[in-house]
């Protein structure tokens, strides 16, 4: 499998300044620091829970997926979501694990393990938000120098 994944651009580039971009559709855009979010999630095991794969697919339907990458991802690694308050209501957004989610669905797995960061932890992983950069990664993203998601 190592030989197969080494030819996969997503596997080679994974983890290098990785960020996830979420555009609300009204001009508001957030960029999340995926590496920092993963570290915080692991430090807060209480954020790990089960979510129906069908529900996650509905929320992640807009996310880009590379079918060739889906085949060799490790679906046992938990997915990662954040909580944004949008128009006064909390909204969960999957920021890491779109390919693993598609593999779980293909395998017929009913529930996925997901770290769901609450509002406070989510605030800590926003690299660049509608109000501007919040970290060096946010400044790099703003200048167009951030790593590819």
Tab-separated table of C-alpha atoms in Angstrom:
chain	number	residue	atom	x	y	z
A	1	UNK	CA	0.000	0.000	0.000
A	2	UNK	CA	2.882	2.419	0.642
A	3	UNK	CA	3.867	2.234	-3.020
A	4	UNK	CA	0.297	2.930	-4.115
A	5	UNK	CA	-0.153	5.904	-1.785
A	6	UNK	CA	3.228	7.409	-2.673
A	7	UNK	CA	1.884	7.934	-6.210
A	8	UNK	CA	-1.188	9.684	-4.816
A	9	UNK	CA	-0.691	13.456	-4.768
A	10	UNK	CA	-3.187	13.850	-1.908
A	11	UNK	CA	-1.238	11.383	0.248
A	12	UNK	CA	2.120	13.010	-0.550
A	13	UNK	CA	0.853	16.513	0.186
A	14	UNK	CA	-1.305	15.637	3.211
A	15	UNK	CA	-0.580	17.500	6.414
A	16	UNK	CA	1.554	20.295	4.911
A	17	UNK	CA	-0.155	23.480	6.054
A	18	UNK	CA	-3.473	21.807	5.339
A	19	UNK	CA	-6.560	23.949	5.664
A	20	UNK	CA	-10.227	23.536	4.853
A	21	UNK	CA	-12.226	26.361	3.299
A	22	UNK	CA	-15.920	26.807	4.012
A	23	UNK	CA	-17.894	29.426	2.084
A	24	UNK	CA	-21.320	30.122	3.548
A	25	UNK	CA	-22.670	31.404	0.227
A	26	UNK	CA	-23.234	35.026	1.195
A	27	UNK	CA	-19.625	36.135	0.953
A	28	UNK	CA	-18.549	34.884	4.390
A	29	UNK	CA	-15.597	32.481	4.166
A	30	UNK	CA	-13.715	30.580	6.873
A	31	UNK	CA	-10.412	28.709	6.552
A	32	UNK	CA	-9.731	26.108	9.242
A	33	UNK	CA	-6.290	24.874	10.321
A	34	UNK	CA	-6.827	21.115	9.951
A	35	UNK	CA	-3.545	20.104	11.614
A	36	UNK	CA	-4.262	22.181	14.708
A	37	UNK	CA	-7.862	20.925	14.781
A	38	UNK	CA	-6.651	17.306	14.694
A	39	UNK	CA	-4.219	17.930	17.560
A	40	UNK	CA	-6.942	19.597	19.653
A	41	UNK	CA	-9.383	16.774	18.902
A	42	UNK	CA	-6.913	14.132	20.061
A	43	UNK	CA	-6.280	16.188	23.219
A	44	UNK	CA	-10.059	16.261	23.847
A	45	UNK	CA	-11.269	12.660	23.448
A	46	UNK	CA	-14.644	13.702	24.879
A	47	UNK	CA	-15.386	15.313	21.496
A	48	UNK	CA	-15.403	11.880	19.772
A	49	UNK	CA	-18.812	10.435	18.959
A	50	UNK	CA	-20.811	8.528	16.361
A	51	UNK	CA	-22.730	10.180	13.517
A	52	UNK	CA	-24.817	8.479	10.839
A	53	UNK	CA	-22.871	8.238	7.561
A	54	UNK	CA	-26.031	9.168	5.624
A	55	UNK	CA	-26.363	12.419	7.601
A	56	UNK	CA	-22.711	13.283	7.036
A	57	UNK	CA	-22.999	12.616	3.300
A	58	UNK	CA	-25.926	15.038	3.106
A	59	UNK	CA	-23.903	17.804	4.778
A	60	UNK	CA	-20.704	17.070	2.818
A	61	UNK	CA	-22.276	16.692	-0.619
A	62	UNK	CA	-20.613	19.901	-1.939
A	63	UNK	CA	-17.122	18.796	-0.917
A	64	UNK	CA	-14.685	17.769	-3.635
A	65	UNK	CA	-13.625	14.131	-3.654
A	66	UNK	CA	-10.896	12.371	-5.660
A	67	UNK	CA	-12.266	8.868	-6.393
A	68	UNK	CA	-8.757	7.403	-6.794
A	69	UNK	CA	-7.813	8.628	-3.310
A	70	UNK	CA	-10.929	7.111	-1.693
A	71	UNK	CA	-9.756	3.584	-2.526
A	72	UNK	CA	-6.720	3.617	-0.249
A	73	UNK	CA	-7.598	5.920	2.652
A	74	UNK	CA	-7.702	4.475	6.156
A	75	UNK	CA	-11.383	4.598	7.018
A	76	UNK	CA	-10.639	3.670	10.647
A	77	UNK	CA	-9.263	7.185	11.337
A	78	UNK	CA	-12.043	9.356	12.859
A	79	UNK	CA	-13.459	12.236	10.848
A	80	UNK	CA	-13.140	15.815	12.087
A	81	UNK	CA	-15.836	18.489	12.251
A	82	UNK	CA	-16.113	21.980	13.706
A	83	UNK	CA	-19.064	23.982	14.980
A	84	UNK	CA	-19.803	27.403	13.521
A	85	UNK	CA	-22.618	29.655	14.596
A	86	UNK	CA	-24.400	30.715	11.432
A	87	UNK	CA	-27.366	33.064	11.713
A	88	UNK	CA	-27.685	32.259	15.420
A	89	UNK	CA	-27.696	28.466	15.040
A	90	UNK	CA	-24.833	25.984	15.501
A	91	UNK	CA	-23.800	24.225	12.292
A	92	UNK	CA	-21.438	21.239	12.152
A	93	UNK	CA	-18.981	21.312	9.249
A	94	UNK	CA	-16.797	18.367	8.242
A	95	UNK	CA	-13.281	19.760	7.734
A	96	UNK	CA	-11.293	16.523	7.447
A	97	UNK	CA	-12.293	13.059	6.306
A	98	UNK	CA	-14.354	13.558	3.157
A	99	UNK	CA	-12.565	10.687	1.415
A	100	UNK	CA	-12.844	8.433	4.469
A	101	UNK	CA	-16.547	9.273	4.641
A	102	UNK	CA	-17.036	8.208	1.011
A	103	UNK	CA	-15.182	4.959	1.709
A	104	UNK	CA	-17.323	4.252	4.782
A	105	UNK	CA	-20.434	4.810	2.659
A	106	UNK	CA	-19.121	2.492	-0.072
A	107	UNK	CA	-18.431	-0.187	2.539
A	108	UNK	CA	-21.965	0.160	3.924
A	109	UNK	CA	-20.836	1.302	7.380
A	110	UNK	CA	-23.856	2.926	9.101
A	111	UNK	CA	-22.037	5.221	11.565
A	112	UNK	CA	-18.763	7.125	11.479
A	113	UNK	CA	-16.555	8.113	14.410
A	114	UNK	CA	-16.302	11.896	14.353
A	115	UNK	CA	-14.487	14.414	16.496
A	116	UNK	CA	-16.865	17.363	16.762
A	117	UNK	CA	-15.131	20.440	18.125
A	118	UNK	CA	-17.463	22.760	20.022
A	119	UNK	CA	-17.574	26.509	19.492
A	120	UNK	CA	-14.642	27.318	21.793
A	121	UNK	CA	-12.276	24.796	20.179
A	122	UNK	CA	-13.542	25.802	16.742
A	123	UNK	CA	-12.596	29.417	17.463
A	124	UNK	CA	-9.056	28.221	18.154
A	125	UNK	CA	-8.699	26.539	14.738
A	126	UNK	CA	-10.025	29.302	12.486
A	127	UNK	CA	-6.933	30.412	10.585
A	128	UNK	CA	-8.723	33.027	8.492
A	129	UNK	CA	-12.305	34.151	8.950
A	130	UNK	CA	-14.597	36.897	7.703
A	131	UNK	CA	-12.878	39.241	10.181
A	132	UNK	CA	-9.386	38.561	8.828
A	133	UNK	CA	-6.404	36.315	9.653
A	134	UNK	CA	-6.133	34.778	13.107
A	135	UNK	CA	-2.810	32.979	12.698
A	136	UNK	CA	0.300	32.846	10.545
A	137	UNK	CA	-1.415	30.173	8.433
A	138	UNK	CA	-4.327	32.595	7.992
A	139	UNK	CA	-1.957	35.312	6.813
A	140	UNK	CA	-0.350	32.855	4.383
A	141	UNK	CA	-3.765	31.819	3.053
A	142	UNK	CA	-4.694	35.466	2.644
A	143	UNK	CA	-1.522	36.053	0.624
A	144	UNK	CA	-2.267	32.934	-1.441
A	145	UNK	CA	0.695	30.992	-0.020
A	146	UNK	CA	-1.108	28.388	2.112
A	147	UNK	CA	-0.812	24.664	1.416
A	148	UNK	CA	-3.496	23.027	-0.677
A	149	UNK	CA	-6.344	21.311	1.127
